């Protein structure tokens, strides 16, 4: 393709609104343009990347036995009312009405629609297992859309749904998708890692996320170096403590701690390390009860784990006014001793502690030599804290390392949450009415493109992995001489014949402008054709990733590039 005939509006300046590198570079390379907050047009270069990712996904999904379908973007409210999700989701679910005032939503995901299809069309175990997928634009009305394609309100998702006759068969379907995802992200040329994940509010029993490893990633993963255990930090299990104190309980003391509100302040004031303190966090559940969560001073509470223990979905830290009402003290002095009518749960590490420090439930006051059972009652001890680097792996005890990642895929074994709510039944081999076991499997297609850039770029621009690059070769004639033009034209035709995707910069621009745009766009190979080289019978091929330059005769260029592209 010739640059003069494609819309590639590159920008020399960094757009001010772009906070992350993928957003900045996609705007600068003329791949995307913003239409409204979190809503983008894909220009030709951007769409080429999207299509390549989609094609890899299609091939691997089909290979895994899934069937492609396409569901509508609008979903009728009735289906969402059946699962309770019409009311469960607030403003994130974008709603609208048709001319008859009937309620619809712009599909944020399609569990309801596919389950409706299943219950209408599938009768017998002979039709199972069934796995249907689609690649489609989704809508989620995020409060604060940012980061370009990384977190758009409108985005492209591949979503798949499996239906099985029993748990064992459902696990096989799940594993097939897990394996397909490994092939998909490998074929995209990405450095990624599957991790154990929380299955969140959607229910179900097993879940993995596929993380593209990048320092700019928003997710934290903990993993065993060279081992098999890897988990999202939200999910990572913490082993029960091995260090249980055998100290004798000392008498409870009150100490004045004027203005000492943080763990750091109190430790400094009392000359103690944070592992001698217990933090008391007051949480508010959706039905407005207050629960005190205790964690050691050097630990952080994991709200997902607390939710799982309490059977709630979205606890929040209590407002300062509520804290004051409950503890008779400003925030920073809450403690478990003397708290009335408040459930107290504690992280397992607290169980092994003796003579620790807690807030005194009075302004500028702490208690010393506090002990569980003697001074207050804990309803349940459990794993409630956030795991961190250095903690022992729950599988092998080896220390965990931490890394940053971007979630590009998520697989869930759902169980019967949706089949039960919507009556997705079939007749088993005994003629008995049976509920289908479901799985669901997502890939953020547009986010995968952004994640690839976060992982693969340098100061000059993007560095595309060949399988998802918008073009393989960027052809850069740098003068207008007849020889350069003829050589370029001949090479262009030869590359096309070899089925190499080539972008020919045929603009009347200075060499420097062309080189800058080529580095920005990030095709794997740049071919420079100039009079100086041709005098010596050569053109120059640059490997974008390594910067390596090789000189080859124009007649050798196509076979050089074919060989290098084929080896990837
Ligand atoms: C909603 C809204 C936002 C949502 C959901 C529903 C996330 C919702 C989870 C999933 C799970 C799987 C199929 C592909 C794989 C992932 N945000 N989720 O269900 F109404 Cl507004 O989407 N869906």
PDB file of C-alpha atoms in Angstrom, residues 39 73 80 85-96 104-109 138-145 150-155 157 201-202 314 447:
ATOM      1  CA  UNK A  39     -14.864   5.970  22.201  1.00  0.00           C
ATOM      2  CA  UNK A  73     -25.453  -5.390  20.477  1.00  0.00           C
ATOM      3  CA  UNK A  80     -31.264  -9.323  32.362  1.00  0.00           C
ATOM      4  CA  UNK A  85     -28.413  -8.272  36.682  1.00  0.00           C
ATOM      5  CA  UNK A  86     -30.695  -5.497  35.348  1.00  0.00           C
ATOM      6  CA  UNK A  87     -30.871  -4.164  38.911  1.00  0.00           C
ATOM      7  CA  UNK A  88     -27.471  -5.351  40.110  1.00  0.00           C
ATOM      8  CA  UNK A  89     -25.519  -3.202  37.654  1.00  0.00           C
ATOM      9  CA  UNK A  90     -25.895   0.538  38.018  1.00  0.00           C
ATOM     10  CA  UNK A  91     -24.813   3.170  35.561  1.00  0.00           C
ATOM     11  CA  UNK A  92     -22.066   1.040  34.045  1.00  0.00           C
ATOM     12  CA  UNK A  93     -24.829  -0.784  32.189  1.00  0.00           C
ATOM     13  CA  UNK A  94     -25.854   1.623  29.435  1.00  0.00           C
ATOM     14  CA  UNK A  95     -29.617   1.459  28.988  1.00  0.00           C
ATOM     15  CA  UNK A  96     -31.947   2.775  26.338  1.00  0.00           C
ATOM     16  CA  UNK A 104     -32.788  -2.451  26.361  1.00  0.00           C
ATOM     17  CA  UNK A 105     -29.109  -2.308  27.209  1.00  0.00           C
ATOM     18  CA  UNK A 106     -26.000  -2.026  25.069  1.00  0.00           C
ATOM     19  CA  UNK A 107     -24.447  -5.440  25.701  1.00  0.00           C
ATOM     20  CA  UNK A 108     -21.498  -5.276  28.142  1.00  0.00           C
ATOM     21  CA  UNK A 109     -21.213  -9.109  27.910  1.00  0.00           C
ATOM     22  CA  UNK A 138     -19.110  -4.177  23.750  1.00  0.00           C
ATOM     23  CA  UNK A 139     -20.188  -1.189  25.793  1.00  0.00           C
ATOM     24  CA  UNK A 140     -19.482  -0.461  29.481  1.00  0.00           C
ATOM     25  CA  UNK A 141     -20.110   3.039  30.749  1.00  0.00           C
ATOM     26  CA  UNK A 142     -16.978   3.451  32.904  1.00  0.00           C
ATOM     27  CA  UNK A 143     -17.008   6.442  35.255  1.00  0.00           C
ATOM     28  CA  UNK A 144     -13.605   7.646  34.154  1.00  0.00           C
ATOM     29  CA  UNK A 145     -12.608   6.241  30.784  1.00  0.00           C
ATOM     30  CA  UNK A 150      -6.739   0.001  27.289  1.00  0.00           C
ATOM     31  CA  UNK A 151      -9.968   0.953  29.043  1.00  0.00           C
ATOM     32  CA  UNK A 152     -12.454   2.295  26.509  1.00  0.00           C
ATOM     33  CA  UNK A 153     -16.182   2.515  27.104  1.00  0.00           C
ATOM     34  CA  UNK A 154     -16.674   0.870  23.725  1.00  0.00           C
ATOM     35  CA  UNK A 155     -14.242  -1.962  23.031  1.00  0.00           C
ATOM     36  CA  UNK A 157     -14.198  -8.387  22.842  1.00  0.00           C
ATOM     37  CA  UNK A 201     -19.079 -11.323  41.247  1.00  0.00           C
ATOM     38  CA  UNK A 202     -19.981 -13.494  38.312  1.00  0.00           C
ATOM     39  CA  UNK A 314     -18.733  -4.729  47.829  1.00  0.00           C
ATOM     40  CA  UNK A 447      -6.843  -4.056  24.702  1.00  0.00           C
TER      41      UNK A 447
END
